[in-house]
Amino acid sequence: MLIVRAMGGLGNQLQQYALYRKLEHIGKDVRLDTSWFRNEAYHATMAAERDLELDYLNPLPYKEASEEEIRSVLGRLWEEPESIFGKMKRKLHPASVTSFEESDMYHEQIFAMDRKYLVGYWACEKYYADIMDILRKEIRFPDSSDSKVKERNDEVSRQMDRTCSVSVHIRRGDYLDDINQALFGGICTEAYYRKAIGYMKEKFPDAEFFFFSDDIPYVKEHYQKEASQIIDWNQGRDSFYDMMLMSRCKHNICANSTFSFWGARLNPYDAKIMIRPSVHKNTQVCIPEQMRRLWQGWRLVTPQGEIL
């Protein structure tokens, strides 16, 4: 049995779900562990509160790992301290370790594993690109219970359908915290967005840009002229409808955020152009050939505004 740990925000949860489905697709016995969302100790250290937003969507076909199943694979629950015996065994016999933690952009070897507890975010497109048609059918957004929100989203969806619509995601919010700023800041610069928007305008002179952000005043100050529409009404628990609307656009400009990666991934338009930053985090080194191989179909733009 393989167990995939779910954690983080909706974009990360969808990646963990996508890896789960890919493993299931190739015939593995696999479960999804959602216990992170019930652990108050983790949430106390988070800059932003996280819920199991997978369950906000229309029901997804996943099997949740029980405590018994987790212990059968890992020998303990992930939150429990490892025993001295377990530490010694891991040190003396590394091959016997039943947990695997992501340490690189892509780990081909996980598809040959059995009896492992998999911990990571699994953002790389290559993990599940070949089952995206399946995932688009499964990942569906319910109607909002707020009739006014539903009406506005339906109206802008129709506008996106009849125009050459381009989503633009600008993430700030928790990325402005000191720790997150060091890790994620300085990547999606104004030069990045100017190049990405300019590229779309060159390809599609009639493009209309729909802006999404957790910092609407910043967008209005810096991008009002480019914006056909600034989406500012999907708030709180309804914020995931921004992802739905991104997926209704014909083309997508993403932040270094898995939230907008999924807006682009769920976009079913065959001729879509997806733009993402050349790196996701400041700890990454961009190797263009590797990125093009692992993120096939994406255009890469550097923080300096260069297209790779």
Tab-separated table of C-alpha atoms in Angstrom:
chain	number	residue	atom	x	y	z
A	1	MET	CA	0.000	0.000	0.000
A	2	LEU	CA	1.054	3.590	-0.731
A	3	ILE	CA	-0.243	6.520	1.318
A	4	VAL	CA	-0.098	10.117	0.084
A	5	ARG	CA	-0.126	12.807	2.759
A	6	ALA	CA	-2.509	15.719	2.088
A	7	MET	CA	-1.545	19.142	3.455
A	8	GLY	CA	-1.417	22.846	2.596
A	9	GLY	CA	-3.846	24.957	0.608
A	10	LEU	CA	-6.208	23.899	-2.158
A	11	GLY	CA	-3.576	23.993	-4.919
A	12	ASN	CA	-1.287	21.684	-2.963
A	13	GLN	CA	-4.170	19.417	-1.979
A	14	LEU	CA	-5.116	19.037	-5.641
A	15	GLN	CA	-1.544	18.063	-6.482
A	16	GLN	CA	-1.513	15.437	-3.759
A	17	TYR	CA	-4.892	14.200	-4.957
A	18	ALA	CA	-3.596	14.135	-8.554
A	19	LEU	CA	-0.597	12.031	-7.532
A	20	TYR	CA	-2.938	9.726	-5.605
A	21	ARG	CA	-5.067	9.301	-8.734
A	22	LYS	CA	-2.011	8.729	-10.933
A	23	LEU	CA	-0.783	5.974	-8.604
A	24	GLU	CA	-4.255	4.454	-8.588
A	25	HIS	CA	-4.374	4.759	-12.386
A	26	ILE	CA	-1.227	2.626	-12.764
A	27	GLY	CA	-2.660	-0.076	-10.498
A	28	LYS	CA	-1.273	0.792	-7.058
A	29	ASP	CA	-3.189	0.204	-3.833
A	30	VAL	CA	-3.179	3.774	-2.500
A	31	ARG	CA	-4.803	5.925	0.169
A	32	LEU	CA	-4.942	9.652	0.956
A	33	ASP	CA	-4.077	10.700	4.519
A	34	THR	CA	-6.021	13.847	5.490
A	35	SER	CA	-5.110	13.830	9.199
A	36	TRP	CA	-2.932	16.984	8.835
A	37	PHE	CA	-6.092	19.069	8.729
A	38	ARG	CA	-7.171	17.775	12.121
A	39	ASN	CA	-3.821	18.500	13.792
A	40	GLU	CA	-4.012	21.765	15.745
A	41	ALA	CA	-0.240	21.866	16.329
A	42	TYR	CA	0.423	22.281	12.597
A	43	HIS	CA	-2.195	24.951	12.171
A	44	ALA	CA	-0.724	26.997	15.021
A	45	THR	CA	2.478	27.421	12.978
A	46	MET	CA	0.764	28.357	9.696
A	47	ALA	CA	0.624	31.938	8.424
A	48	ALA	CA	-2.784	31.152	6.885
A	49	GLU	CA	-5.437	28.790	8.220
A	50	ARG	CA	-5.972	25.705	6.048
A	51	ASP	CA	-9.023	23.498	5.664
A	52	LEU	CA	-9.505	20.292	3.730
A	53	GLU	CA	-10.798	22.176	0.707
A	54	LEU	CA	-10.904	19.026	-1.409
A	55	ASP	CA	-14.166	18.372	0.394
A	56	TYR	CA	-15.541	21.765	-0.720
A	57	LEU	CA	-15.583	20.431	-4.287
A	58	ASN	CA	-18.083	17.992	-5.692
A	59	PRO	CA	-17.280	14.567	-4.202
A	60	LEU	CA	-13.901	13.278	-5.321
A	61	PRO	CA	-13.311	9.516	-5.616
A	62	TYR	CA	-10.565	8.940	-3.069
A	63	LYS	CA	-10.032	6.404	-0.310
A	64	GLU	CA	-9.018	7.970	2.981
A	65	ALA	CA	-6.272	6.267	4.985
A	66	SER	CA	-7.333	4.948	8.376
A	67	GLU	CA	-5.044	5.125	11.427
A	68	GLU	CA	-4.645	1.373	11.205
A	69	GLU	CA	-3.518	1.582	7.569
A	70	ILE	CA	-1.071	4.403	8.328
A	71	ARG	CA	0.454	2.410	11.172
A	72	SER	CA	0.676	-0.680	8.978
A	73	VAL	CA	2.828	1.235	6.486
A	74	LEU	CA	4.671	3.796	8.599
A	75	GLY	CA	4.771	2.010	11.947
A	76	ARG	CA	3.229	5.063	13.641
A	77	LEU	CA	1.145	8.096	12.823
A	78	TRP	CA	3.167	10.816	11.113
A	79	GLU	CA	2.610	13.253	13.999
A	80	GLU	CA	3.890	10.792	16.596
A	81	PRO	CA	7.588	10.938	17.528
A	82	GLU	CA	9.721	8.225	16.035
A	83	SER	CA	10.976	5.630	18.517
A	84	ILE	CA	14.678	5.198	19.267
A	85	PHE	CA	14.457	1.770	17.646
A	86	GLY	CA	12.932	3.324	14.546
A	87	LYS	CA	15.685	5.934	14.310
A	88	MET	CA	18.376	3.294	14.685
A	89	LYS	CA	16.748	1.084	12.072
A	90	ARG	CA	16.509	3.978	9.636
A	91	LYS	CA	20.165	4.827	10.166
A	92	LEU	CA	21.464	1.258	9.916
A	93	HIS	CA	19.094	0.035	7.188
A	94	PRO	CA	17.990	2.990	5.006
A	95	ALA	CA	16.273	0.642	2.550
A	96	SER	CA	13.838	-0.398	5.283
A	97	VAL	CA	12.487	3.131	5.741
A	98	THR	CA	8.800	3.256	4.835
A	99	SER	CA	8.467	7.026	4.464
A	100	PHE	CA	9.601	9.041	1.454
A	101	GLU	CA	9.846	12.833	1.510
A	102	GLU	CA	10.019	14.950	-1.615
A	103	SER	CA	13.437	16.571	-2.046
A	104	ASP	CA	13.538	17.449	-5.751
A	105	MET	CA	11.191	18.685	-8.446
A	106	TYR	CA	10.480	15.208	-9.788
A	107	HIS	CA	10.963	11.698	-8.387
A	108	GLU	CA	10.391	9.033	-11.044
A	109	GLN	CA	11.111	6.261	-8.524
A	110	ILE	CA	7.880	6.702	-6.578
A	111	PHE	CA	5.947	4.904	-9.321
A	112	ALA	CA	7.902	1.712	-8.599
A	113	MET	CA	7.418	1.935	-4.821
A	114	ASP	CA	5.207	-0.146	-2.576
A	115	ARG	CA	4.527	0.177	1.154
A	116	LYS	CA	5.602	3.812	1.395
A	117	TYR	CA	4.182	6.893	3.074
A	118	LEU	CA	4.706	9.766	0.619
A	119	VAL	CA	5.190	13.312	1.918
A	120	GLY	CA	5.463	16.276	-0.452
A	121	TYR	CA	3.635	18.775	-2.621
A	122	TRP	CA	4.229	17.077	-6.000
A	123	ALA	CA	3.827	20.264	-8.036
A	124	CYS	CA	5.620	19.000	-11.125
A	125	GLU	CA	3.423	18.727	-14.208
A	126	LYS	CA	5.075	15.487	-15.311
A	127	TYR	CA	3.616	13.510	-12.394
A	128	TYR	CA	0.068	13.529	-13.729
A	129	ALA	CA	0.031	15.339	-17.116
A	130	ASP	CA	-1.093	12.136	-18.831
A	131	ILE	CA	-4.263	11.854	-16.709
A	132	MET	CA	-5.310	15.524	-16.815
A	133	ASP	CA	-8.381	14.672	-18.905
A	134	ILE	CA	-9.513	12.351	-16.101
A	135	LEU	CA	-8.769	14.948	-13.439
A	136	ARG	CA	-10.704	17.671	-15.286
A	137	LYS	CA	-13.777	15.437	-15.270
A	138	GLU	CA	-13.401	14.653	-11.553
A	139	ILE	CA	-12.465	18.078	-10.170
A	140	ARG	CA	-15.729	19.992	-10.349
A	141	PHE	CA	-16.939	23.040	-8.465
A	142	PRO	CA	-20.363	23.073	-6.817
A	143	ASP	CA	-22.724	25.998	-7.243
A	144	SER	CA	-22.364	28.666	-4.608
A	145	SER	CA	-25.054	28.678	-1.956
A	146	ASP	CA	-25.045	32.484	-2.271
A	147	SER	CA	-27.281	33.311	-5.239
A	148	LYS	CA	-25.555	36.677	-5.796
A	149	VAL	CA	-22.106	35.059	-5.951
A	150	LYS	CA	-23.416	32.399	-8.326
A	151	GLU	CA	-25.015	35.034	-10.551
A	152	ARG	CA	-21.825	37.101	-10.769
A	153	ASN	CA	-19.663	34.033	-11.477
A	154	ASP	CA	-22.087	32.830	-14.145
A	155	GLU	CA	-22.102	36.255	-15.762
A	156	VAL	CA	-18.313	36.593	-15.902
A	157	SER	CA	-18.015	32.971	-17.107
A	158	ARG	CA	-20.183	33.869	-20.101
A	159	GLN	CA	-17.990	36.901	-20.729
A	160	MET	CA	-14.899	34.680	-20.650
A	161	ASP	CA	-16.528	32.236	-23.076
A	162	ARG	CA	-17.295	34.862	-25.726
A	163	THR	CA	-13.957	36.720	-25.570
A	164	CYS	CA	-10.262	35.922	-25.903
A	165	SER	CA	-10.053	35.745	-22.126
A	166	VAL	CA	-6.775	35.610	-20.185
A	167	SER	CA	-6.587	35.062	-16.429
A	168	VAL	CA	-3.878	36.901	-14.486
A	169	HIS	CA	-3.194	35.761	-10.913
A	170	ILE	CA	-1.273	38.032	-8.551
A	171	ARG	CA	-0.593	36.504	-5.156
A	172	ARG	CA	0.603	38.656	-2.278
A	173	GLY	CA	-1.173	38.106	1.075
A	174	ASP	CA	0.788	35.542	3.085
A	175	TYR	CA	3.691	35.834	0.599
A	176	LEU	CA	4.478	39.197	2.216
A	177	ASP	CA	5.215	37.587	5.600
A	178	ASP	CA	8.932	37.612	6.403
A	179	ILE	CA	9.551	33.874	6.010
A	180	ASN	CA	7.374	33.531	2.914
A	181	GLN	CA	8.817	36.690	1.397
A	182	ALA	CA	12.310	35.192	1.604
A	183	LEU	CA	11.093	31.972	-0.015
A	184	PHE	CA	8.572	33.231	-2.588
A	185	GLY	CA	9.206	36.965	-2.978
A	186	GLY	CA	10.850	38.705	-5.923
A	187	ILE	CA	9.764	36.031	-8.432
A	188	CYS	CA	6.531	37.340	-9.920
A	189	THR	CA	7.821	40.874	-10.380
A	190	GLU	CA	6.229	43.672	-12.360
A	191	ALA	CA	8.708	42.781	-15.123
A	192	TYR	CA	7.331	39.218	-15.088
A	193	TYR	CA	3.746	40.382	-15.451
A	194	ARG	CA	4.534	43.046	-18.060
A	195	LYS	CA	6.301	40.463	-20.224
A	196	ALA	CA	3.548	37.848	-19.771
A	197	ILE	CA	0.778	40.343	-20.534
A	198	GLY	CA	2.747	41.757	-23.471
A	199	TYR	CA	3.266	38.264	-24.879
A	200	MET	CA	-0.472	37.589	-24.737
A	201	LYS	CA	-1.234	40.926	-26.417
A	202	GLU	CA	1.173	40.101	-29.232
A	203	LYS	CA	-0.473	36.715	-29.762
A	204	PHE	CA	-4.020	37.963	-29.247
A	205	PRO	CA	-4.549	41.685	-29.931
A	206	ASP	CA	-8.173	41.363	-28.789
A	207	ALA	CA	-7.266	39.677	-25.480
A	208	GLU	CA	-9.271	40.629	-22.413
A	209	PHE	CA	-7.538	40.250	-19.052
A	210	PHE	CA	-9.319	39.018	-15.936
A	211	PHE	CA	-7.340	39.689	-12.764
A	212	PHE	CA	-7.437	37.587	-9.600
A	213	SER	CA	-5.638	38.445	-6.364
A	214	ASP	CA	-5.664	38.364	-2.592
A	215	ASP	CA	-4.584	42.044	-2.713
A	216	ILE	CA	-7.215	43.818	-4.807
A	217	PRO	CA	-6.095	47.389	-3.895
A	218	TYR	CA	-2.599	46.562	-5.240
A	219	VAL	CA	-4.069	45.264	-8.507
A	220	LYS	CA	-6.273	48.331	-8.920
A	221	GLU	CA	-3.283	50.595	-8.338
A	222	HIS	CA	-0.905	48.797	-10.724
A	223	TYR	CA	-3.014	47.025	-13.369
A	224	GLN	CA	-6.307	48.878	-13.696
A	225	LYS	CA	-5.566	49.873	-17.311
A	226	GLU	CA	-4.938	46.274	-18.420
A	227	ALA	CA	-7.914	44.791	-16.612
A	228	SER	CA	-11.152	44.031	-18.400
A	229	GLN	CA	-12.426	42.752	-15.068
A	230	ILE	CA	-10.993	42.496	-11.549
A	231	ILE	CA	-12.592	39.562	-9.736
A	232	ASP	CA	-13.034	40.737	-6.150
A	233	TRP	CA	-16.175	39.039	-4.850
A	234	ASN	CA	-15.146	35.419	-4.160
A	235	GLN	CA	-14.093	35.791	-0.544
A	236	GLY	CA	-13.515	33.487	2.432
A	237	ARG	CA	-14.738	29.962	1.866
A	238	ASP	CA	-15.918	31.002	-1.606
A	239	SER	CA	-12.384	31.964	-2.674
A	240	PHE	CA	-11.955	28.670	-4.554
A	241	TYR	CA	-14.402	29.990	-7.167
A	242	ASP	CA	-11.499	32.159	-8.377
A	243	MET	CA	-9.800	28.926	-9.465
A	244	MET	CA	-12.968	27.884	-11.251
A	245	LEU	CA	-13.105	31.197	-13.131
A	246	MET	CA	-9.414	30.994	-14.056
A	247	SER	CA	-10.166	27.623	-15.632
A	248	ARG	CA	-12.931	29.219	-17.726
A	249	CYS	CA	-10.454	31.601	-19.374
A	250	LYS	CA	-8.912	30.566	-22.682
A	251	HIS	CA	-5.353	31.410	-21.578
A	252	ASN	CA	-3.657	31.768	-18.203
A	253	ILE	CA	-0.902	33.831	-16.582
A	254	CYS	CA	0.012	32.254	-13.248
A	255	ALA	CA	1.721	33.460	-10.101
A	256	ASN	CA	4.255	31.236	-8.346
A	257	SER	CA	1.227	29.680	-6.728
A	258	THR	CA	-0.231	26.213	-7.104
A	259	PHE	CA	-3.675	27.813	-6.863
A	260	SER	CA	-3.302	29.430	-10.276
A	261	PHE	CA	-1.369	26.440	-11.663
A	262	TRP	CA	-4.591	24.507	-11.146
A	263	GLY	CA	-6.690	27.251	-12.677
A	264	ALA	CA	-4.593	26.737	-15.824
A	265	ARG	CA	-4.529	22.930	-15.592
A	266	LEU	CA	-8.289	22.692	-15.333
A	267	ASN	CA	-8.705	24.923	-18.397
A	268	PRO	CA	-9.945	22.511	-21.122
A	269	TYR	CA	-9.264	24.836	-24.086
A	270	ASP	CA	-7.104	22.875	-26.544
A	271	ALA	CA	-5.183	25.898	-27.865
A	272	LYS	CA	-4.528	27.472	-24.461
A	273	ILE	CA	-1.305	29.250	-23.572
A	274	MET	CA	-0.185	28.813	-19.958
A	275	ILE	CA	2.517	31.096	-18.553
A	276	ARG	CA	4.268	30.454	-15.257
A	277	PRO	CA	7.366	31.867	-13.549
A	278	SER	CA	10.640	30.114	-14.290
A	279	VAL	CA	10.983	29.147	-10.609
A	280	HIS	CA	8.449	28.586	-7.855
A	281	LYS	CA	10.737	29.309	-4.904
A	282	ASN	CA	13.956	31.236	-4.400
A	283	THR	CA	15.685	28.018	-3.357
A	284	GLN	CA	15.275	26.662	-6.892
A	285	VAL	CA	17.755	27.003	-9.723
A	286	CYS	CA	16.110	27.160	-13.110
A	287	ILE	CA	17.607	24.799	-15.676
A	288	PRO	CA	15.619	25.702	-18.811
A	289	GLU	CA	15.979	22.329	-20.537
A	290	GLN	CA	14.838	20.504	-17.405
A	291	MET	CA	11.887	22.848	-16.847
A	292	ARG	CA	10.694	22.485	-20.428
A	293	ARG	CA	10.897	18.703	-20.090
A	294	LEU	CA	9.078	18.555	-16.749
A	295	TRP	CA	6.539	21.296	-17.541
A	296	GLN	CA	5.648	20.518	-21.130
A	297	GLY	CA	3.150	22.921	-22.665
A	298	TRP	CA	4.024	25.836	-20.347
A	299	ARG	CA	5.764	29.112	-21.278
A	300	LEU	CA	8.383	30.123	-18.716
A	301	VAL	CA	9.123	33.748	-17.826
A	302	THR	CA	11.941	34.851	-15.512
A	303	PRO	CA	11.653	37.523	-12.779
A	304	GLN	CA	13.633	39.793	-15.124
A	305	GLY	CA	10.936	39.440	-17.772
A	306	GLU	CA	12.699	37.067	-20.156
A	307	ILE	CA	10.903	34.236	-21.929
A	308	LEU	CA	12.927	31.018	-21.752
